[in-house]
CSV table of C-alpha atoms in Angstrom, one decimal:
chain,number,residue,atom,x,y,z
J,1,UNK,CA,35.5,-0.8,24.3
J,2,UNK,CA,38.4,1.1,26.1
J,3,UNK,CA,38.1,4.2,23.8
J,4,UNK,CA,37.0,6.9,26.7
J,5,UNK,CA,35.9,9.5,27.7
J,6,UNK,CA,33.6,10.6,25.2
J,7,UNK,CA,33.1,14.3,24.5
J,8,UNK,CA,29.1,15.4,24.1
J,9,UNK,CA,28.0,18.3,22.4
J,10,UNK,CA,24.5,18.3,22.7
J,11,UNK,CA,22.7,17.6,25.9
J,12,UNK,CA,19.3,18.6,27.5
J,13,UNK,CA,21.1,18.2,31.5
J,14,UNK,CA,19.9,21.1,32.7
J,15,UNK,CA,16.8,21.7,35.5
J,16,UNK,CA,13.7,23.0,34.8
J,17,UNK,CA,14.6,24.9,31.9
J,18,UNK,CA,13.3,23.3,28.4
J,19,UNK,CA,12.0,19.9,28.1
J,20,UNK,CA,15.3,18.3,29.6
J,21,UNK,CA,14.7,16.8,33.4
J,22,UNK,CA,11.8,18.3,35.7
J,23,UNK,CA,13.7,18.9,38.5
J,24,UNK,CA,17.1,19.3,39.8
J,25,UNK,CA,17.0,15.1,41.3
J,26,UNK,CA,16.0,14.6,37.7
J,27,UNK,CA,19.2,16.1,36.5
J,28,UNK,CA,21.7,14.4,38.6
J,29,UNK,CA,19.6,11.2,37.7
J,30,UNK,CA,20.5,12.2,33.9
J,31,UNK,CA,24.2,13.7,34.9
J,32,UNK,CA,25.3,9.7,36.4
J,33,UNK,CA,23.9,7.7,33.5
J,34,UNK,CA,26.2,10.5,31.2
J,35,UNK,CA,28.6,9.4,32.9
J,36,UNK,CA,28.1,5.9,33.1
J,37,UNK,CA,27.6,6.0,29.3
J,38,UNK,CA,31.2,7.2,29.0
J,39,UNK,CA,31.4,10.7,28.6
J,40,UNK,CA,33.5,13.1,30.5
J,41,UNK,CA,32.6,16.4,28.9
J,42,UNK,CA,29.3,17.4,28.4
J,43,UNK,CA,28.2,20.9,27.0
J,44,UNK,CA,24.4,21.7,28.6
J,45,UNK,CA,22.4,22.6,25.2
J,46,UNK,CA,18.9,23.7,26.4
J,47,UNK,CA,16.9,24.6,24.0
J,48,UNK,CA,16.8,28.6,22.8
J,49,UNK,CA,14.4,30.6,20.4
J,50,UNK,CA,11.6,28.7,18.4
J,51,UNK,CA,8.8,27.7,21.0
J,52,UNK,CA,11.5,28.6,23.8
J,53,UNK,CA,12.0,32.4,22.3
J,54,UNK,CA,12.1,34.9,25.5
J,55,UNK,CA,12.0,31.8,27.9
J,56,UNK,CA,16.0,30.4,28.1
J,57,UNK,CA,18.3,33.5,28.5
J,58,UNK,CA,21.8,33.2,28.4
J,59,UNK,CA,22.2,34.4,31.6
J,60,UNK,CA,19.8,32.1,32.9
J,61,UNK,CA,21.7,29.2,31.1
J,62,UNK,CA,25.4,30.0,32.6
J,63,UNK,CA,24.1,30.4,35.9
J,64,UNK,CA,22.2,27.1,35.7
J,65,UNK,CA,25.3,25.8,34.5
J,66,UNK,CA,27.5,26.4,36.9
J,67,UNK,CA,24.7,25.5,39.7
J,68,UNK,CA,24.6,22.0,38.0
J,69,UNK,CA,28.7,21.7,38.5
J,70,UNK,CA,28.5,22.9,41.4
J,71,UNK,CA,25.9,19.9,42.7
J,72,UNK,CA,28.1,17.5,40.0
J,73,UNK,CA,30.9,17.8,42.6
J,74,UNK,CA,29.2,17.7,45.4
J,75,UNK,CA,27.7,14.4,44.6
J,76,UNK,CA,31.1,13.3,43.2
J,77,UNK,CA,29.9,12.9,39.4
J,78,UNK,CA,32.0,13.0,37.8
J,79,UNK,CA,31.2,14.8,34.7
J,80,UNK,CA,32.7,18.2,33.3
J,81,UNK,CA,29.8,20.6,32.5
J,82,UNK,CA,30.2,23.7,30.2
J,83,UNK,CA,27.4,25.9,28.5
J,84,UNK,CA,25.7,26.0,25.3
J,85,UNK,CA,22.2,25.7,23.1
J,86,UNK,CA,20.5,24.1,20.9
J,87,UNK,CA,19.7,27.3,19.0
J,88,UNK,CA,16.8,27.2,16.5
J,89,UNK,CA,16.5,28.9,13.5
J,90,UNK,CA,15.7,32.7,13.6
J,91,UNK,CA,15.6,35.7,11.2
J,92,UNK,CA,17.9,37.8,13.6
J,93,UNK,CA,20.5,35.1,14.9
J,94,UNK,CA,23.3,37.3,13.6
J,95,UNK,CA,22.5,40.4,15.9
J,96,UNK,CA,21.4,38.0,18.6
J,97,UNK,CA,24.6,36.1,19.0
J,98,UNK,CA,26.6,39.2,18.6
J,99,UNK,CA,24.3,41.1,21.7
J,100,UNK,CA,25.1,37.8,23.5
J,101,UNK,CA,21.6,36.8,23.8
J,102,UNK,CA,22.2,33.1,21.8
J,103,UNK,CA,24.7,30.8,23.4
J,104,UNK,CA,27.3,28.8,21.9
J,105,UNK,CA,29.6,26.1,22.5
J,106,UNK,CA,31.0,26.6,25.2
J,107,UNK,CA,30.2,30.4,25.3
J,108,UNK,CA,33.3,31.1,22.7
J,109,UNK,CA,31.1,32.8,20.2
J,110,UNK,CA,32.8,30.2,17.6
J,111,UNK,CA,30.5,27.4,16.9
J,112,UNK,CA,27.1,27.4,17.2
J,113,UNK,CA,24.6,24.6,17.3
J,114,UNK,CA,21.8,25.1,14.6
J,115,UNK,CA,18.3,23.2,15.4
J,116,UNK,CA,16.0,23.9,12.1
J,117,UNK,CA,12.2,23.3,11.9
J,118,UNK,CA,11.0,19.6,10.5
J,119,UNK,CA,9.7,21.5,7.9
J,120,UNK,CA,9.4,22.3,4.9
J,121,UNK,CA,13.2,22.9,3.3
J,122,UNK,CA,14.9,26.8,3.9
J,123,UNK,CA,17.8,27.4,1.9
J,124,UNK,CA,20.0,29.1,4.6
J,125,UNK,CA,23.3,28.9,2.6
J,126,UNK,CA,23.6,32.7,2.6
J,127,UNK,CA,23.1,32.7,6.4
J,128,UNK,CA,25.9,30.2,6.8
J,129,UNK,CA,28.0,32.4,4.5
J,130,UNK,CA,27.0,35.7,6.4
J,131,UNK,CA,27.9,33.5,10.1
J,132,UNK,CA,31.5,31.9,8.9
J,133,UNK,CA,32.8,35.2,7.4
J,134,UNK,CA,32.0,36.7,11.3
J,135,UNK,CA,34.1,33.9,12.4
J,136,UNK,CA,30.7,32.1,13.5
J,137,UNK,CA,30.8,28.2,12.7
J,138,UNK,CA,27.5,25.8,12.8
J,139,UNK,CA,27.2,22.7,14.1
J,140,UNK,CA,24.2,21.0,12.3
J,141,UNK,CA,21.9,19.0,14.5
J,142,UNK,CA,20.4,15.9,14.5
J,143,UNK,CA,20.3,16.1,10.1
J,144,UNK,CA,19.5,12.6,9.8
J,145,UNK,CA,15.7,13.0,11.9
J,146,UNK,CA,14.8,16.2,9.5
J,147,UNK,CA,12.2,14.2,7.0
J,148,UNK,CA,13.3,17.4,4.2
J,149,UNK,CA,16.6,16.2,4.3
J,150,UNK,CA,16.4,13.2,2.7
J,151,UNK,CA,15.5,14.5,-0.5
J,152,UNK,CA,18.0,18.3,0.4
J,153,UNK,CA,21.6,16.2,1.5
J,154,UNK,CA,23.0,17.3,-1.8
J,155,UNK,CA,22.2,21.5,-1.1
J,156,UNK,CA,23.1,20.5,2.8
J,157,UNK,CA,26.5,18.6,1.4
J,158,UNK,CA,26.9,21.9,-0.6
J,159,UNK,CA,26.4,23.7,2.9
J,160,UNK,CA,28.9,21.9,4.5
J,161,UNK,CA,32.0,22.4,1.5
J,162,UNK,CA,31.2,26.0,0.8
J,163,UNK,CA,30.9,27.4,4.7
J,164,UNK,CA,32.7,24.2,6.9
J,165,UNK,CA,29.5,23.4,8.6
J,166,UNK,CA,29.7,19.8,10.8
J,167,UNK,CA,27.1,17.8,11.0
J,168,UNK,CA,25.9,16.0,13.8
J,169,UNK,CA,24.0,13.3,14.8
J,170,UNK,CA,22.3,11.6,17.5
J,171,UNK,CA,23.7,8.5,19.2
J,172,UNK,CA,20.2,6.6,19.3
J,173,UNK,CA,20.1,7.2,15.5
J,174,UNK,CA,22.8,4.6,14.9
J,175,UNK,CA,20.9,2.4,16.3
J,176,UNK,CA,17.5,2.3,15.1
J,177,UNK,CA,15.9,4.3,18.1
J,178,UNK,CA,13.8,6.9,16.1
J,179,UNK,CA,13.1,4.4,13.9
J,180,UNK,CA,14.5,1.8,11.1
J,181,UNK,CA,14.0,4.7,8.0
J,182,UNK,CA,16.0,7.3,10.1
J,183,UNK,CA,18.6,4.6,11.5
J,184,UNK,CA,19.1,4.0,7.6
J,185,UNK,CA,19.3,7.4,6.6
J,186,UNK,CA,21.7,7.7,9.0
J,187,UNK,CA,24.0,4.8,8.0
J,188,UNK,CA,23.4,6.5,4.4
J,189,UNK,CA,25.5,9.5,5.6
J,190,UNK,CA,27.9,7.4,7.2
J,191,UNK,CA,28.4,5.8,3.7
J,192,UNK,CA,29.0,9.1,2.1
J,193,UNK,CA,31.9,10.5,4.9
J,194,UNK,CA,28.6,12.9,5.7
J,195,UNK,CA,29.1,12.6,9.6
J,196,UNK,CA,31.2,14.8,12.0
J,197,UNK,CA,30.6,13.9,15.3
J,198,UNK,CA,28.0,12.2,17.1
J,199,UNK,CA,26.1,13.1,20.6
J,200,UNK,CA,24.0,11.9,22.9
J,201,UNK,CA,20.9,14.4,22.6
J,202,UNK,CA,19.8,13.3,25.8
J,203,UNK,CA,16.8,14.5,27.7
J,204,UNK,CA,16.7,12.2,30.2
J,205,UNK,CA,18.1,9.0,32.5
J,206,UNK,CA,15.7,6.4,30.7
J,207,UNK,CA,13.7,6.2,27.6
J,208,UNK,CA,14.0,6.8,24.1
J,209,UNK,CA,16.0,9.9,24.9
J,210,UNK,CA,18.7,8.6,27.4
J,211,UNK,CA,22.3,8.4,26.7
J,212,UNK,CA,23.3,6.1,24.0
J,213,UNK,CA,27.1,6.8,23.1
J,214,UNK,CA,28.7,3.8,24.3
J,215,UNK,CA,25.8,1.4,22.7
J,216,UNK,CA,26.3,3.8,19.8
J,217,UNK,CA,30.4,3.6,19.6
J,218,UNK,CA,30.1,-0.2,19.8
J,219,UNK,CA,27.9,-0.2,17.1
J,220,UNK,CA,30.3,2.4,14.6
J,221,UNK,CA,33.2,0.1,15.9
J,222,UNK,CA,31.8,-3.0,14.7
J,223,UNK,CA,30.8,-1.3,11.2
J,224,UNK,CA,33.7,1.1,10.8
J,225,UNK,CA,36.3,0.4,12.8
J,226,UNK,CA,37.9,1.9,16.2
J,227,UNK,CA,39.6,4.6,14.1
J,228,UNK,CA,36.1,6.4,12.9
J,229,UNK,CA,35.2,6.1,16.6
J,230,UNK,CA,37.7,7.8,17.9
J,231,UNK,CA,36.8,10.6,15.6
J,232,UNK,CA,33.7,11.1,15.9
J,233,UNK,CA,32.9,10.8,19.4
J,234,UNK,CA,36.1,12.1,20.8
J,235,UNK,CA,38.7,14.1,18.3
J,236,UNK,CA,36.1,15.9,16.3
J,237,UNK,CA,33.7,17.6,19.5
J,238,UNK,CA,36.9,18.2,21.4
J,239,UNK,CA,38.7,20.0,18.5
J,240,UNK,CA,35.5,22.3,18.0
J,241,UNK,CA,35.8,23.2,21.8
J,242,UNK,CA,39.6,23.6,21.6
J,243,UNK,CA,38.5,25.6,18.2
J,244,UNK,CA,41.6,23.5,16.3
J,245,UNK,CA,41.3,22.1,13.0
J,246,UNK,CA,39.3,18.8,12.7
């Protein structure tokens, strides 16, 4: 496929912060195979609140950040780095991202990604509400690996008409890496126009949780067509950072 760079929203790249590489050698390890798997643009999403509550601050994040560019060029990878989070649900995420203690993509205050727990279903339409009418968008994560969803897609579809929430979902999903009942799930949404974007989620250079875009584009290409590719691994993530219309 010629259809590059890719644009990733949701990558654990950074050192030592979550459960993303060990080390800073680790990371760079990670940072090539992104970009040997055909991204350009990459926004580091360490995890933030849940088990990580009081352990990633955002300051900590955008220094890390800009340390991790900083060794990206030196090493000539090359990979554009920007900062986010993989935010989990919380009861205050309002006044948090408004103090400036939550990241978002990018660090624009626009769209923010939105990890929830595996369980049991929360309706958190009113939350979404509350977010868009402060300007706040959500990028859902990873939908297709919640086990809840598959019997909430309508209220989540409902989500996504009434408050313009995108969902997205994991490269290694498409194909079959968490499994064949998630990998169908996940073709499922596809059937229904029920996909945004798709990212990498990756935690590290090798295993289940490398980087899977190109594997996963070739895979949408053969089922979909170049078209649907384009859109979801390119247009759509770069129109949220640009904040334009999808």
């Amino acid at each position: 496929m010629d259809t590059l760079p890719f644009v990733d929203l949701h990558c654990h790249c950074l050192p030592a912060i979550d459960d993303g590489p060990a080390d800073l050698d680790a990371s760079l390890a990670l940072c090539r195979a992104l970009a040997a798997d055909g991204i350009g643009t990459v926004v580091a999403t360490p995890h933030q609140l849940g088990p990580y509550e009081g352990r990633t601050h955002a300051a900590a994040i955008r220094q890390a950040v800009q340390s991790l560019q900083d060794e990206l060029c030196r090493h000539q990878i090359p990979l554009q780095l920007l900062p986010g989070a993989d935010v989990r649900l919380h009861e205050q995420l309002i006044e948090l991202i408004a103090a400036g203690e939550v990241m978002t993509l990018a660090n624009r205050r626009r769209w923010l990604l939105l990890e929830m727990p595996l369980s049991p279903f929360i309706n958190i339409g009113p939350l979404l509400q509350d977010l868009a009418a402060r300007g706040v968008g959500v990028v859902f994560t990873h939908p297709e690996r919640y086990p809840w969803i598959r019997r909430h897609l309508s209220e989540v579809l409902a989500w996504r008409a009434e408050s313009g929430i995108k969902l997205q979902v994991t490269a290694a999903s498409l194909l079959g890496d968490f499994g064949k009942q998630v990998a169908e799930f996940t073709w499922h949404m596809a059937s229904l126009h029920a996909i945004d974007l798709v990212a990498s989620d990756a935690h590290s250079a090798e295993g289940l949780r490398r980087p899977r875009m190109t594997a996963a584009a070739e895979r949408v290409r053969q089922k979909l067509g170049a078209e649907v590719v384009q859109q979801w691994f390119i247009d759509a993530p770069a129109a949220l950072l640009a904040d334009v219309p999808l």
